[in-house]
Short mmCIF file of C-alpha atoms and ligand atoms in Angstrom, two decimals:
data_model
loop_
_atom_site.label_atom_id
_atom_site.label_comp_id
_atom_site.label_asym_id
_atom_site.label_seq_id
_atom_site.Cartn_x
_atom_site.Cartn_y
_atom_site.Cartn_z
CA MET G 1 -4.78 22.09 3.04
CA LYS G 2 -6.56 24.37 0.67
CA ASP G 3 -3.34 25.80 -0.47
CA MET G 4 -2.11 22.31 -1.47
CA THR G 5 -5.35 21.58 -3.28
CA ASP G 6 -4.91 24.79 -5.25
CA GLN G 7 -1.38 23.77 -6.20
CA VAL G 8 -2.40 20.34 -7.33
CA LYS G 9 -5.28 21.83 -9.35
CA GLU G 10 -2.89 24.25 -11.04
CA ILE G 11 -0.56 21.45 -12.06
CA ALA G 12 -3.41 19.28 -13.22
CA THR G 13 -4.80 22.14 -15.41
CA LYS G 14 -1.38 22.79 -16.89
CA LEU G 15 -0.78 19.09 -17.72
CA LEU G 16 -4.24 18.33 -19.09
CA GLU G 17 -4.56 21.66 -21.06
CA SER G 18 -1.26 21.11 -22.74
CA GLY G 19 -1.94 17.50 -23.56
CA GLN G 20 1.12 16.37 -21.68
CA VAL G 21 -1.04 13.70 -19.83
CA ASP G 22 -4.32 11.96 -20.60
CA VAL G 23 -5.27 11.21 -17.04
CA PHE G 24 -4.54 12.99 -13.76
CA MET G 25 -4.84 10.71 -10.70
CA ALA G 26 -5.66 12.44 -7.46
CA TRP G 27 -8.54 12.49 -4.99
CA GLU G 28 -12.12 13.98 -4.84
CA LYS G 29 -14.40 14.53 -1.98
CA GLY G 30 -16.72 11.62 -1.15
CA ASP G 31 -20.26 11.83 0.26
CA ALA G 32 -19.24 12.10 3.86
CA PRO G 33 -17.13 14.94 5.20
CA HIS G 34 -14.43 12.53 6.33
CA GLN G 35 -14.45 10.69 3.07
CA SER G 36 -12.05 11.43 0.21
CA LYS G 37 -11.64 9.00 -2.62
CA PRO G 38 -9.45 8.34 -5.61
CA PHE G 39 -10.37 10.46 -8.65
CA PHE G 40 -9.11 10.38 -12.24
CA ALA G 41 -9.43 13.72 -14.11
CA ARG G 42 -9.45 13.32 -17.87
CA ASN G 43 -10.03 16.98 -18.93
CA VAL G 44 -9.76 20.43 -17.58
CA ALA G 45 -13.36 20.55 -16.55
CA ASP G 46 -12.76 17.63 -14.16
CA VAL G 47 -10.03 19.51 -12.33
CA GLU G 48 -12.49 21.44 -10.32
CA LYS G 49 -13.32 18.20 -8.33
CA ILE G 50 -9.72 17.56 -7.23
CA ILE G 51 -8.92 17.95 -3.58
CA PHE G 52 -6.11 17.25 -1.16
CA ASP G 53 -7.16 16.98 2.46
CA GLU G 54 -6.33 15.05 5.61
CA TYR G 55 -8.40 12.05 4.44
CA CYS G 56 -6.48 11.45 1.16
CA ILE G 57 -5.12 8.30 2.75
CA HIS G 58 -5.67 5.68 -0.11
CA ASN G 59 -2.51 4.52 -1.82
CA LEU G 60 -3.12 5.88 -5.34
CA SER G 61 -0.28 3.75 -6.83
CA THR G 62 -2.58 0.64 -6.52
CA TYR G 63 -4.83 2.14 -9.25
CA LEU G 64 -2.02 2.12 -11.79
CA THR G 65 -2.87 -1.54 -12.59
CA ARG G 66 -6.03 -0.24 -14.30
CA PHE G 67 -3.84 1.52 -16.88
CA ARG G 68 -1.02 -1.05 -17.24
CA ASP G 69 -2.14 -2.25 -20.68
CA GLY G 70 -2.85 1.10 -22.24
CA LYS G 71 -0.62 3.87 -23.67
CA GLU G 72 -2.04 6.84 -21.82
CA LYS G 73 0.25 9.25 -20.15
CA ILE G 74 -0.67 9.48 -16.54
CA ALA G 75 -0.01 12.07 -13.89
CA ILE G 76 -0.19 10.73 -10.39
CA VAL G 77 -0.15 12.61 -7.05
CA VAL G 78 1.81 10.64 -4.49
CA LYS G 79 2.59 10.82 -0.75
CA GLY G 80 5.56 8.94 0.55
CA CYS G 81 3.77 5.60 0.80
CA ASP G 82 2.17 5.94 -2.70
CA SER G 83 5.55 6.76 -4.15
CA ARG G 84 6.98 3.58 -2.89
CA GLY G 85 4.07 1.89 -4.52
CA VAL G 86 4.97 3.48 -7.79
CA VAL G 87 8.45 1.98 -7.41
CA ARG G 88 6.86 -1.37 -6.78
CA MET G 89 4.78 -1.10 -10.04
CA LEU G 90 7.91 -0.09 -12.01
CA GLU G 91 10.07 -2.83 -10.58
CA ASP G 92 7.37 -5.33 -11.29
CA HIS G 93 7.19 -4.18 -14.97
CA GLN G 94 3.53 -3.23 -14.52
CA MET G 95 4.14 0.36 -15.65
CA LYS G 96 6.76 2.27 -17.65
CA ARG G 97 8.47 5.28 -16.05
CA ASP G 98 8.07 7.32 -19.26
CA ARG G 99 4.30 7.05 -19.08
CA LEU G 100 4.27 8.76 -15.63
CA HIS G 101 4.40 12.29 -14.50
CA ILE G 102 4.79 12.08 -10.71
CA ILE G 103 3.72 14.91 -8.35
CA GLY G 104 5.15 14.26 -4.89
CA ILE G 105 3.59 15.72 -1.82
CA ASN G 106 5.71 15.61 1.39
CA CYS G 107 3.04 14.10 3.60
CA PRO G 108 2.16 15.59 7.07
CA GLY G 109 0.16 12.39 7.91
CA MET G 110 -3.47 11.48 7.15
CA LYS G 111 -6.51 10.57 9.20
CA ASP G 112 -8.26 7.27 8.64
CA PRO G 113 -11.76 7.75 7.05
CA LEU G 114 -12.75 4.26 8.33
CA GLU G 115 -11.97 5.25 11.85
CA ALA G 116 -13.86 8.48 11.41
CA MET G 117 -16.80 6.61 10.05
CA LYS G 118 -16.88 4.33 13.14
CA GLN G 119 -16.52 7.42 15.35
CA HIS G 120 -19.51 9.16 13.76
CA SER G 121 -21.88 6.24 13.65
CA GLY G 122 -23.62 3.76 15.99
CA PHE G 123 -24.96 4.36 19.46
CA GLU G 124 -21.79 5.49 21.13
CA ARG G 125 -20.78 8.38 19.03
CA GLU G 126 -17.58 10.15 19.96
CA THR G 127 -17.31 13.75 19.06
CA GLY G 128 -13.67 14.42 19.69
CA GLU G 129 -11.21 14.66 16.79
CA LYS G 130 -9.17 11.60 15.99
CA GLY G 131 -5.43 11.99 15.38
CA LEU G 132 -3.28 10.61 12.63
CA ALA G 133 -4.04 7.07 11.21
CA ILE G 134 -2.11 4.22 12.76
CA LYS G 135 -0.24 3.60 9.52
CA CYS G 136 0.84 7.24 9.53
CA LEU G 137 2.01 7.16 13.15
CA GLN G 138 4.22 4.20 12.06
CA CYS G 139 5.37 5.90 8.85
CA MET G 140 9.12 6.09 8.21
CA GLN G 141 8.95 7.66 4.68
CA PRO G 142 6.46 10.54 4.45
CA ASN G 143 8.47 12.18 1.69
CA PRO G 144 8.09 10.78 -1.87
CA VAL G 145 11.08 8.71 -3.09
CA ILE G 146 10.37 9.31 -6.74
CA TYR G 147 8.80 12.40 -8.36
CA ASP G 148 9.03 14.91 -11.23
CA GLU G 149 7.88 17.85 -9.15
CA SER G 150 7.28 18.09 -5.45
CA LEU G 151 5.09 20.13 -3.13
CA GLY G 152 5.16 21.02 0.58
CA GLU G 153 7.78 21.13 3.32
CA ILE G 154 10.03 18.07 3.86
CA GLN G 155 8.63 16.10 6.76
CA GLU G 156 10.40 14.22 9.56
CA PRO G 157 9.51 10.49 9.79
CA HIS G 158 6.43 10.32 11.93
CA PHE G 159 7.58 7.12 13.57
CA LYS G 160 10.07 7.55 16.36
CA GLY G 161 10.09 4.18 18.15
CA GLU G 162 11.82 0.83 17.55
CA ARG G 163 10.43 -0.51 14.27
CA PHE G 164 10.55 -4.26 15.06
CA THR G 165 9.59 -4.39 18.77
CA GLU G 166 6.40 -6.43 18.10
CA VAL G 167 8.25 -8.66 15.65
CA LYS G 168 10.88 -9.40 18.26
CA ALA G 169 8.22 -10.30 20.78
CA LEU G 170 6.82 -12.75 18.20
CA GLU G 171 10.24 -14.29 17.61
CA ALA G 172 10.76 -14.71 21.35
CA MET G 173 7.65 -17.01 21.57
CA SER G 174 8.04 -20.77 21.44
CA SER G 175 6.66 -22.44 18.19
CA GLU G 176 3.62 -23.71 20.20
CA GLU G 177 2.89 -20.23 21.51
CA ARG G 178 3.29 -18.81 17.99
CA TYR G 179 0.94 -21.45 16.61
CA GLN G 180 -1.60 -20.62 19.28
CA PHE G 181 -1.26 -16.91 18.65
CA PHE G 182 -1.77 -17.22 14.92
CA SER G 183 -4.56 -19.71 15.23
CA GLU G 184 -6.41 -17.15 17.34
CA VAL G 185 -5.82 -14.13 15.25
CA LEU G 186 -6.31 -15.73 11.90
CA SER G 187 -9.44 -17.58 12.91
CA THR G 188 -11.37 -14.34 12.66
CA CYS G 189 -10.42 -13.72 8.95
CA ILE G 190 -13.59 -13.66 6.85
CA ARG G 191 -11.60 -13.94 3.57
CA CYS G 192 -13.06 -10.76 2.19
CA TYR G 193 -9.78 -10.16 0.40
CA ALA G 194 -9.90 -6.45 1.11
CA CYS G 195 -6.25 -6.77 2.15
CA ARG G 196 -5.45 -8.04 -1.31
CA GLN G 197 -7.51 -5.62 -3.26
CA VAL G 198 -5.95 -2.64 -1.63
CA CYS G 199 -2.37 -3.87 -2.04
CA VAL G 200 -0.10 -2.44 -4.72
CA ALA G 201 2.11 -5.48 -4.47
CA CYS G 202 -0.76 -7.77 -5.22
CA ASN G 203 -0.74 -7.02 -8.87
CA CYS G 204 -0.84 -10.52 -10.45
CA ARG G 205 -3.35 -10.67 -13.30
CA THR G 206 -4.79 -14.00 -12.06
CA CYS G 207 -4.67 -14.37 -8.35
CA ILE G 208 -3.99 -17.89 -7.01
CA PHE G 209 -6.86 -17.39 -4.58
CA ASP G 210 -9.35 -16.92 -7.41
CA GLU G 211 -8.35 -19.89 -9.48
CA ALA G 212 -10.93 -22.65 -9.59
CA LYS G 213 -9.17 -25.20 -11.80
CA PRO G 214 -7.13 -26.24 -9.95
CA GLN G 215 -8.24 -24.70 -6.75
CA TRP G 216 -4.86 -24.21 -4.93
CA VAL G 217 -6.31 -22.86 -1.75
CA GLY G 218 -9.49 -23.85 0.00
CA ARG G 219 -12.09 -21.09 0.43
CA GLU G 220 -13.49 -22.02 3.83
CA THR G 221 -12.93 -19.67 6.68
CA SER G 222 -11.53 -22.60 8.73
CA VAL G 223 -8.30 -22.08 10.53
CA GLY G 224 -6.52 -24.40 8.07
CA ASP G 225 -7.69 -22.61 4.93
CA ASN G 226 -7.01 -19.20 6.57
CA PHE G 227 -3.55 -20.23 7.52
CA MET G 228 -2.97 -21.27 3.88
CA TYR G 229 -4.30 -17.93 2.64
CA HIS G 230 -2.07 -15.87 5.00
CA ILE G 231 1.02 -17.98 4.40
CA VAL G 232 0.81 -17.69 0.65
CA ARG G 233 -0.03 -13.97 0.86
CA ALA G 234 2.90 -13.41 3.11
CA PHE G 235 5.45 -15.27 0.94
CA HIS G 236 4.13 -13.29 -2.06
CA MET G 237 4.91 -10.07 -0.13
CA ALA G 238 8.45 -11.08 0.90
CA GLY G 239 10.88 -8.44 -0.39
CA ARG G 240 7.98 -6.66 -2.11
CA CYS G 241 5.79 -5.13 0.62
CA ILE G 242 6.38 -1.39 0.65
CA GLU G 243 4.92 -0.96 4.13
CA CYS G 244 2.10 1.33 3.20
CA GLY G 245 -0.14 -0.24 5.90
CA GLU G 246 -3.29 -0.21 3.71
CA CYS G 247 -3.97 -3.97 4.14
CA GLU G 248 -4.10 -3.64 7.88
CA ARG G 249 -6.08 -0.36 7.77
CA VAL G 250 -8.91 -1.92 5.69
CA CYS G 251 -9.22 -5.23 7.49
CA PRO G 252 -12.67 -5.33 8.94
CA VAL G 253 -11.67 -7.63 11.72
CA ASN G 254 -8.38 -6.01 12.71
CA ILE G 255 -6.01 -8.76 11.87
CA PRO G 256 -2.43 -7.50 12.54
CA LEU G 257 -1.17 -7.94 9.00
CA MET G 258 1.65 -5.44 9.47
CA LEU G 259 3.16 -7.75 12.14
CA ILE G 260 3.41 -10.48 9.46
CA ASN G 261 4.67 -8.04 6.81
CA ARG G 262 7.29 -6.56 9.17
CA LYS G 263 8.56 -9.99 10.14
CA LEU G 264 9.26 -10.58 6.43
CA ILE G 265 10.73 -7.08 5.93
CA LYS G 266 13.16 -7.77 8.91
CA ASP G 267 14.14 -11.17 7.50
CA VAL G 268 14.65 -10.05 3.91
CA ASP G 269 16.78 -7.10 5.28
CA HIS G 270 18.77 -9.45 7.38
CA TYR G 271 19.39 -12.17 4.89
CA PHE G 272 19.56 -10.34 1.62
CA GLY G 273 19.92 -6.65 2.64
CA PRO G 274 20.31 -4.04 3.64
CA TYR G 275 17.04 -3.65 1.84
CA ASP G 276 13.71 -1.84 2.10
CA ALA G 277 11.30 -2.41 -0.78
CA GLY G 278 10.32 0.58 -2.83
CA MET G 279 12.79 3.09 -1.40
CA ALA G 280 14.49 3.84 -4.67
CA TYR G 281 14.05 3.08 -8.33
CA VAL G 282 17.00 2.04 -10.44
CA GLU G 283 16.11 1.35 -14.04
CA GLY G 284 16.88 -2.35 -14.74
CA GLY G 285 17.69 -2.88 -11.00
CA LYS G 286 16.99 -6.33 -9.50
CA PRO G 287 15.60 -6.32 -5.95
CA PRO G 288 16.27 -9.26 -3.69
CA LEU G 289 14.30 -12.48 -4.45
CA SER G 290 13.72 -11.36 -8.01
CA LEU G 291 16.79 -12.98 -9.48
CA TYR G 292 17.77 -16.60 -9.84
CA LYS G 293 21.49 -17.52 -9.96
CA ILE G 294 22.73 -21.08 -10.84
CA ASP G 295 25.42 -20.75 -8.15
CA ASP G 296 23.03 -19.71 -5.40
CA PRO G 297 24.58 -20.70 -2.12
CA ASP G 298 21.25 -21.99 -0.74
CA ASP G 299 21.15 -25.68 -1.63
CA PHE G 300 17.32 -26.11 -1.63
CA ILE G 301 17.12 -24.00 -4.79
S1 LIG Z 1 1.96 6.35 5.55
FE1 LIG Z 1 3.26 8.05 5.55
S2 LIG Z 1 3.26 8.89 3.50
FE2 LIG Z 1 1.55 7.45 3.74
S3 LIG Z 1 -0.24 8.76 4.28
FE3 LIG Z 1 0.65 8.08 6.19
S4 LIG Z 1 2.17 9.64 6.73
FE4 LIG Z 1 1.61 9.99 4.62
S1 LIG Z 2 -8.99 -7.96 5.00
FE1 LIG Z 2 -8.81 -9.05 6.93
S2 LIG Z 2 -10.68 -10.34 6.96
FE2 LIG Z 2 -10.40 -9.70 4.91
S3 LIG Z 2 -9.17 -11.39 3.92
FE3 LIG Z 2 -7.78 -9.78 4.62
S4 LIG Z 2 -7.11 -10.45 6.69
FE4 LIG Z 2 -8.97 -11.59 6.14
S1 LIG Z 3 1.18 -6.01 2.09
FE1 LIG Z 3 0.06 -4.28 3.03
S2 LIG Z 3 1.61 -2.89 3.67
FE2 LIG Z 3 2.60 -4.18 2.16
S3 LIG Z 3 2.29 -3.21 0.16
FE3 LIG Z 3 0.53 -4.49 0.44
S4 LIG Z 3 -1.06 -3.18 1.41
FE4 LIG Z 3 0.95 -2.14 1.67
#
């Protein structure tokens, strides 16, 4: 992907040199060969560090929260998933469109640096090359949905199967079976909050899980407190999750968070759709569940 790196660097140099932007968000190489990490270039000298390779998997849009209170003009490089995250930030009024210059890259799919790290460490090292990350094999939108300029060939969706197969299997369970299933998978959650930290939709300034007075949700890693954490997290994601798969990718104990997210995606689409979060940005548009109407047909409201 050297060619792509060169093209990104060229755009970064142009934008920073001309003063069109104050910050250029992209990636730089980490310490390990399979590690690439978010990088914010602030001047032309920084541009040298910018790269785009098969490990640029992090959703850069999450980092826009760091700039939400400022006035800087920001250039951001986005893949399909990051671009849906940018839409999330715009719809949530966390960022203004006129502060952004968006460089879209039609994404061929990325490898997971966490998987590569596991593969290259420990006693049972594997030497073979790993393929695309799971989230990329399940990706339906590799091409950016919002951009000012775009790079690379348009890509076909990487996912070819039936999107909700696992959700339907979950729905087919009895409520006792479902309770048993979730008791087992959620009992291993260590409440590290990596899934929250990496999520572009988790952009509240004060998170309910951090509040101490009152403490809304217990902090034990008991099944009860874990259920509460995951129920609250899931409801906050309803109609807002842009399906980037980052939460599940970073979970150290492999909790199937995308199963929960996709159940909500399916239900929001069914009851309020057709709708997929972050697929298009309409200035002033109101996505489902973001609007209250006095004549809402649901009586519980
Ligand atoms: S989820 Fe899609 S857009 Fe995002 S890195 Fe993977 S293939 Fe690219
Ligand atoms: S990343 Fe995994 S272990 Fe950590 S809080 Fe989230 S679900 Fe629990
Ligand atoms: S809940 Fe997971 S998949 Fe959805 S936006 Fe957040 S990190 Fe991405």
